[in-house]
Coordinates of C-alpha atoms in Angstrom, one line a residue:
M24 CA 208.4 64.2 143.8
T25 CA 205.7 66.9 143.5
L26 CA 205.5 69.8 146.1
V27 CA 202.2 71.7 146.0
G28 CA 202.3 75.1 147.7
V29 CA 200.0 78.2 147.9
E30 CA 201.8 79.9 145.0
N31 CA 203.0 77.2 142.7
V32 CA 203.6 73.5 142.0
L33 CA 207.2 72.3 142.0
E34 CA 208.3 69.0 140.5
L35 CA 211.7 67.4 141.5
A36 CA 213.2 64.4 139.8
C37 CA 214.5 61.8 142.3
N38 CA 217.0 59.2 141.2
A39 CA 215.8 55.6 141.8
R40 CA 218.1 53.1 143.5
D41 CA 219.9 50.9 141.0
E42 CA 218.2 47.8 142.3
L43 CA 214.8 49.4 141.5
K44 CA 215.7 50.1 137.9
R45 CA 214.4 47.5 135.4
T46 CA 213.2 46.9 131.9
V47 CA 210.3 44.5 131.3
A48 CA 209.6 43.4 127.7
V49 CA 206.0 43.4 126.7
R50 CA 204.4 41.0 124.2
L51 CA 200.7 41.4 123.1
I52 CA 199.0 38.0 122.4
S53 CA 195.7 37.9 120.6
D54 CA 194.4 34.5 121.4
E55 CA 193.9 32.5 124.7
A56 CA 195.4 29.4 123.3
S57 CA 198.8 31.1 122.9
V58 CA 198.6 32.2 126.6
V59 CA 197.9 28.7 127.7
H60 CA 200.9 27.5 125.6
V61 CA 203.1 30.0 127.4
I62 CA 201.9 28.8 130.8
K63 CA 202.2 25.1 130.0
D64 CA 205.7 25.6 128.6
A65 CA 206.9 27.6 131.6
A66 CA 205.2 25.1 134.0
A67 CA 207.2 22.2 132.3
K68 CA 210.3 24.1 133.3
N69 CA 209.2 24.3 137.0
A70 CA 208.7 28.0 136.8
A71 CA 206.5 30.1 139.0
V72 CA 203.7 31.2 136.6
A73 CA 200.8 33.6 137.1
W74 CA 197.9 34.6 134.9
V75 CA 195.9 37.7 136.1
R76 CA 192.4 37.6 134.7
N77 CA 190.1 40.5 134.9
S78 CA 187.0 38.6 136.2
V79 CA 186.4 35.9 138.7
D80 CA 184.5 33.8 136.2
D81 CA 187.4 33.9 133.8
V82 CA 189.8 32.9 136.6
I83 CA 187.7 29.8 137.4
A84 CA 187.2 28.9 133.7
S85 CA 190.9 29.2 132.9
A86 CA 192.0 27.2 136.0
Q87 CA 189.6 24.4 135.1
A88 CA 190.8 24.4 131.5
L89 CA 194.5 24.3 132.6
T90 CA 194.0 21.5 135.1
T91 CA 195.8 18.3 134.0
D92 CA 197.7 15.5 135.7
S93 CA 200.8 17.7 135.8
I94 CA 199.3 21.1 136.4
K95 CA 197.0 21.9 139.4
P96 CA 196.5 25.6 139.3
I97 CA 196.1 27.6 142.5
V98 CA 193.0 29.8 142.3
F99 CA 193.0 33.1 144.0
H100 CA 190.1 35.7 143.8
A101 CA 187.7 37.6 146.1
R102 CA 184.8 35.2 145.8
F103 CA 185.9 32.9 148.6
A104 CA 184.6 33.0 152.1
M105 CA 187.1 35.2 154.1
I106 CA 188.3 32.2 156.1
D107 CA 189.2 30.3 152.9
R108 CA 190.6 33.4 151.2
L109 CA 193.0 34.0 154.1
V110 CA 194.3 30.3 153.8
I111 CA 194.8 30.8 150.1
E112 CA 196.6 34.1 150.6
R113 CA 199.0 32.5 153.1
K114 CA 199.6 29.7 150.6
V115 CA 200.3 32.2 147.8
L116 CA 202.8 34.1 150.0
R117 CA 204.5 30.8 151.0
R118 CA 204.8 29.6 147.4
F119 CA 205.7 32.9 145.7
G120 CA 206.9 35.2 148.4
S121 CA 210.4 36.6 148.9
K122 CA 211.5 33.7 151.0
S123 CA 209.9 30.9 148.8
S124 CA 212.1 28.0 147.8
E125 CA 212.8 26.8 144.3
A126 CA 210.7 23.7 144.9
D127 CA 207.7 25.7 146.4
R128 CA 207.7 28.1 143.4
A129 CA 207.2 25.4 140.8
A130 CA 203.4 26.2 140.5
V131 CA 200.8 28.0 138.4
L132 CA 198.5 30.6 139.9
I133 CA 195.4 31.9 138.2
A134 CA 194.2 35.0 139.9
S135 CA 191.9 38.0 139.7
P136 CA 193.2 41.6 140.2
V137 CA 193.5 40.9 143.9
L138 CA 197.0 39.7 142.9
Q139 CA 198.1 43.2 142.3
E140 CA 197.1 44.5 145.7
S141 CA 199.7 44.7 148.5
L142 CA 201.1 41.1 148.3
D143 CA 204.9 40.9 148.2
I144 CA 205.1 38.0 145.6
D145 CA 206.9 37.5 142.3
F146 CA 206.8 35.1 139.4
D147 CA 209.2 33.9 136.7
V148 CA 206.5 34.2 134.0
L149 CA 203.5 36.6 134.2
C150 CA 200.5 36.8 131.9
T151 CA 197.7 39.3 132.2
D152 CA 194.5 40.3 130.5
I153 CA 194.6 43.8 129.0
A154 CA 193.8 46.5 131.6
P155 CA 194.3 50.3 132.0
M156 CA 197.9 51.2 131.7
D157 CA 198.5 52.0 135.4
L158 CA 197.1 48.5 136.4
V159 CA 199.3 46.8 133.7
I160 CA 202.3 48.5 135.2
Q161 CA 201.3 47.5 138.7
R162 CA 200.8 43.9 137.6
A163 CA 204.2 43.9 135.9
G164 CA 205.7 44.7 139.3
R165 CA 205.0 41.1 140.2
L166 CA 207.4 39.8 137.5
Q167 CA 210.8 38.8 138.9
R168 CA 210.7 41.5 141.6
H169 CA 213.0 39.7 144.0
K170 CA 216.6 38.9 143.5
R171 CA 217.2 35.1 143.2
N172 CA 220.3 33.1 142.5
K173 CA 218.7 31.2 139.7
R174 CA 215.4 31.2 137.8
P175 CA 214.1 28.6 135.4
I176 CA 213.3 31.4 133.0
E177 CA 215.6 34.5 133.2
S178 CA 214.1 36.8 130.6
E179 CA 211.7 39.4 132.0
E180 CA 208.7 39.4 129.6
L181 CA 205.1 40.4 130.3
Y182 CA 202.5 38.6 128.2
I183 CA 199.3 40.6 127.6
L184 CA 196.1 39.0 126.3
S185 CA 194.5 41.7 124.1
P186 CA 192.7 42.1 120.8
V187 CA 194.9 43.8 118.2
P188 CA 194.5 47.6 118.5
E189 CA 193.7 48.3 114.9
K190 CA 192.4 51.7 113.6
N191 CA 189.3 50.2 112.0
V192 CA 187.8 48.4 114.9
D193 CA 184.1 48.3 115.8
K194 CA 182.5 49.2 119.1
K195 CA 182.6 45.6 120.2
W196 CA 186.4 45.5 119.9
I197 CA 186.9 44.3 123.5
S198 CA 183.5 42.6 124.2
H199 CA 183.9 40.2 121.3
F200 CA 187.3 39.2 122.5
L201 CA 187.1 39.5 126.3
P202 CA 183.4 39.9 127.2
K203 CA 184.0 39.8 131.0
T204 CA 186.7 42.4 130.7
A205 CA 184.2 44.7 129.0
G206 CA 182.1 44.5 132.1
V207 CA 184.9 45.3 134.4
Y208 CA 186.6 48.2 132.6
R209 CA 183.9 50.3 130.9
N210 CA 186.3 52.8 129.2
V211 CA 187.1 50.7 126.2
A212 CA 188.9 53.6 124.6
L213 CA 191.4 53.6 127.4
L214 CA 192.0 49.8 127.0
W215 CA 192.5 50.3 123.2
R216 CA 195.0 53.2 123.8
T217 CA 196.9 51.1 126.4
A218 CA 197.3 48.2 124.0
E219 CA 198.3 50.6 121.2
V220 CA 201.0 52.3 123.3
L221 CA 202.4 49.0 124.6
K222 CA 202.4 47.6 121.0
Q223 CA 204.5 50.6 120.0
E224 CA 206.8 50.8 123.0
K225 CA 207.3 47.1 123.5
E226 CA 208.7 47.5 127.0
I227 CA 208.1 49.0 130.5
K228 CA 211.2 50.8 131.8
S229 CA 211.0 51.7 135.5
P230 CA 211.2 54.4 136.5
E231 CA 212.2 56.1 133.2
N232 CA 209.0 55.7 131.1
I233 CA 206.3 55.0 133.6
R234 CA 204.9 58.4 133.6
Y235 CA 205.2 58.6 129.8
L236 CA 203.3 55.4 129.3
I237 CA 200.4 56.4 131.6
E238 CA 200.1 59.9 130.0
Q239 CA 200.2 58.4 126.5
A240 CA 197.5 55.9 127.3
A241 CA 195.4 58.7 128.7
D242 CA 195.7 60.6 125.4
L243 CA 192.5 59.5 123.6
S244 CA 192.9 61.8 120.6
D245 CA 193.5 59.1 118.1
V246 CA 191.1 56.5 119.4
P247 CA 188.9 54.9 116.7
E248 CA 185.6 56.7 116.4
A249 CA 183.6 53.5 117.2
L250 CA 185.0 53.5 120.7
M251 CA 184.4 57.2 121.5
G252 CA 180.9 56.5 122.8
D253 CA 182.4 54.3 125.5
R254 CA 184.9 57.1 126.4
N255 CA 182.1 59.7 126.6
N256 CA 180.0 57.4 128.8
A257 CA 183.0 56.8 131.1
E258 CA 183.6 60.5 131.5
G259 CA 179.9 61.0 132.3
R260 CA 180.0 58.3 134.9
G261 CA 183.1 60.0 136.4
R262 CA 181.3 63.3 136.8
A263 CA 178.3 61.5 138.4
E264 CA 180.6 59.7 140.8
K265 CA 182.3 63.0 141.7
G266 CA 178.8 64.4 142.5
L267 CA 177.9 61.3 144.6
A268 CA 181.2 61.6 146.5
M269 CA 180.5 65.2 147.3
Q270 CA 177.1 64.3 148.7
N271 CA 178.6 61.8 151.1
V272 CA 181.5 64.0 152.3
L273 CA 181.1 65.4 155.8
N274 CA 181.3 69.2 156.0
Y275 CA 183.4 69.5 159.2
E276 CA 182.4 73.2 159.7
A277 CA 178.7 72.5 159.5
G278 CA 178.9 69.2 161.4
Y279 CA 176.1 66.7 161.6
A280 CA 173.2 69.0 160.8
P281 CA 170.1 67.6 159.1
D282 CA 170.2 70.1 156.3
V283 CA 173.9 70.0 155.2
A284 CA 174.1 66.5 153.6
L285 CA 172.0 63.7 152.1
W286 CA 172.1 61.6 155.2
E287 CA 171.0 57.9 155.0
S288 CA 171.5 54.9 157.3
D289 CA 175.0 53.7 157.7
I290 CA 174.4 50.7 155.5
R291 CA 173.2 52.8 152.6
T292 CA 176.0 55.4 152.6
P293 CA 178.7 54.2 150.3
T294 CA 182.4 54.5 151.3
R295 CA 183.7 53.4 148.0
L296 CA 182.6 53.7 144.4
E297 CA 181.4 50.6 142.6
D298 CA 179.9 50.2 139.1
E299 CA 177.3 47.7 140.4
P300 CA 175.7 47.2 143.8
H301 CA 177.0 44.3 145.8
V302 CA 175.5 42.2 148.6
T303 CA 177.3 40.5 151.5
V304 CA 176.5 36.7 151.4
R305 CA 177.1 34.8 154.6
L306 CA 177.7 31.1 154.1
A307 CA 176.1 28.7 156.5
I308 CA 175.5 25.0 156.9
M309 CA 172.8 23.0 158.8
E310 CA 174.0 20.8 161.7
G311 CA 171.2 19.1 163.5
Q312 CA 168.6 21.7 164.3
S313 CA 171.1 24.6 164.1
V314 CA 172.5 26.9 161.3
R315 CA 176.2 27.4 161.8
P316 CA 178.6 29.8 160.1
W317 CA 180.8 28.3 157.4
A318 CA 183.9 29.4 159.2
A319 CA 182.8 27.5 162.4
F320 CA 182.5 24.4 160.3
I321 CA 186.0 24.9 158.9
D322 CA 187.6 25.9 162.2
S323 CA 185.9 24.4 165.3
S324 CA 187.6 26.9 167.5
L325 CA 185.2 29.5 166.0
G326 CA 182.1 27.5 167.2
T327 CA 181.9 29.0 170.7
Q328 CA 179.3 31.5 171.7
H329 CA 181.7 34.4 172.1
Q330 CA 183.3 33.7 168.7
Q331 CA 180.0 33.9 166.7
K332 CA 180.5 37.4 165.4
Q333 CA 184.0 36.6 164.1
A334 CA 182.7 33.4 162.6
W335 CA 180.0 35.1 160.6
A336 CA 182.5 37.8 159.4
L337 CA 184.9 35.1 158.2
S338 CA 182.0 33.4 156.4
E339 CA 181.3 36.4 154.1
V340 CA 181.5 36.6 150.4
S341 CA 180.8 39.8 148.4
V342 CA 178.7 39.2 145.2
R343 CA 177.1 41.5 142.7
R344 CA 173.4 42.0 143.4
K345 CA 172.5 41.3 139.8
Q346 CA 174.0 37.8 140.2
L347 CA 172.5 37.1 143.6
A348 CA 169.8 39.2 145.2
H349 CA 168.0 36.7 147.4
C350 CA 168.8 33.4 149.0
L351 CA 166.2 30.7 149.3
I352 CA 165.9 28.9 152.7
P353 CA 164.1 25.6 152.8
P354 CA 160.8 25.8 154.9
E355 CA 162.1 23.3 157.4
A356 CA 165.2 25.4 158.0
K357 CA 163.6 28.9 158.3
E358 CA 163.2 28.8 162.1
A359 CA 166.9 27.8 162.6
A360 CA 168.0 30.5 160.1
S361 CA 166.0 33.1 162.0
R362 CA 167.8 32.0 165.2
A363 CA 171.1 32.3 163.5
R364 CA 170.4 35.8 162.2
S365 CA 169.3 36.9 165.7
V366 CA 173.0 37.2 166.8
W367 CA 173.7 39.6 164.0
S368 CA 173.7 43.3 164.7
R369 CA 170.4 45.2 164.4
W370 CA 171.3 47.0 161.3
E371 CA 172.6 43.8 159.7
R372 CA 169.3 42.1 160.5
E373 CA 167.2 45.0 159.2
A374 CA 169.2 45.2 155.9
E375 CA 167.9 41.9 154.6
D376 CA 168.6 42.9 151.0
Q377 CA 172.2 43.7 151.9
F378 CA 173.2 40.8 154.2
L379 CA 172.0 37.4 152.8
L380 CA 172.2 34.1 154.6
L381 CA 173.1 31.3 152.1
L382 CA 172.4 27.8 153.5
L383 CA 174.6 25.2 151.9
T384 CA 174.1 21.5 151.6
P385 CA 176.7 19.0 150.5
N386 CA 176.7 17.5 146.9
E387 CA 179.1 15.7 144.7
S388 CA 180.9 18.9 143.7
G389 CA 181.2 20.5 147.1
W390 CA 178.3 22.6 148.5
R391 CA 175.1 23.8 147.0
G392 CA 172.6 26.6 147.7
S393 CA 169.6 28.2 146.0
G394 CA 168.7 31.8 145.3
R395 CA 167.4 34.4 142.8
N396 CA 169.3 36.9 140.8
G397 CA 168.5 40.6 140.4
K398 CA 165.9 39.8 137.8
G399 CA 164.1 37.4 140.1
Q400 CA 165.3 34.3 138.2
D401 CA 166.2 31.1 140.1
V402 CA 169.9 30.4 140.3
V403 CA 172.0 27.6 141.8
I404 CA 175.0 28.6 143.9
Q405 CA 178.0 26.2 144.1
Y406 CA 180.8 26.6 146.6
D407 CA 184.0 24.8 147.3
Q408 CA 187.5 25.6 148.6
L409 CA 189.2 25.1 145.3
Y410 CA 187.2 27.4 143.0
G411 CA 185.2 29.5 145.4
L412 CA 181.6 30.6 144.8
Q413 CA 180.0 30.1 141.4
I414 CA 176.4 31.0 140.3
F415 CA 174.6 29.2 137.5
P416 CA 171.1 29.6 136.1
A417 CA 168.7 27.0 137.6
R418 CA 167.7 24.3 135.1
S419 CA 164.0 24.5 134.2
G420 CA 162.0 21.4 134.9

């Protein structure tokens, strides 16, 4: 516990309850095939297994690759319409929560980092892509966190997919191995240092060495020279983000005065930092001459007039603007789409580049829509309730 006063800072050690003390072994794995082998072996023993992948695209690809007659992975990430995501979240809690039965727990979950956020779930076997140390520790907290009479696999071991943290690596150390991870965590030096520390320590002891692990991973003094450019770029972004945050903080003493802040419309003022701009995509389908929210199609109780706002909110998916910046509405549906947008709030209607209406039509794989990415290139959007929203380049010709 840290007490911060006017004159000094006082740190007091607090003993953890015995049931909170634990040691988790850590094993670094340097190829995906070995992770897949671990998962299949554990699934054959009816264990509860999870693999935390750093990107949604990797989640979907891994789930598709793991799907067999005996393994049907549950897919969980943020690129589902909210109504579908809530269903999956309830399913995950039922299958892997504190009150889950042995029969329910015999399953494989492939998830994005949403898994590490506030869900009280645990697994017999846990695999994860390499991430900054604090996030690795947070993910490790989902490994055998609840007391159970019997587990198919008793050993507490965290499997981490990571390139080997050698001293003579080049600047593409992570992008060659996990290209999507390189786009999520830009400070590659921190990833290298996390892998190096865990390779040396071989375990996470809670609470004894948690602070030590985080501080050691943050010490970038011996990071390979090839990765220092990424570290410097990350530090520069951090300073820029701090400046942006200060611009958007309200000065309570000055109040809402025109000359005390860089005021913009509500939709333009960010409340959280993000490396890349995102858009809110609202999924819809055509029924007769009307465009309906996806959520109203899934749950008919949301189809009433007074439920429209909730239905549209439950039909939302957040997507990076560079992946999808514009949705294409067929000419014959434009009038109906305009009527559908008319029930949105004024600022949602005016922010056409922020709130997109994606009209889906059924196909053999689920539902399909069309749009353009941030470069103006045509893309195809595929959606289903198993894998979520996927975006592919449109085929020429």
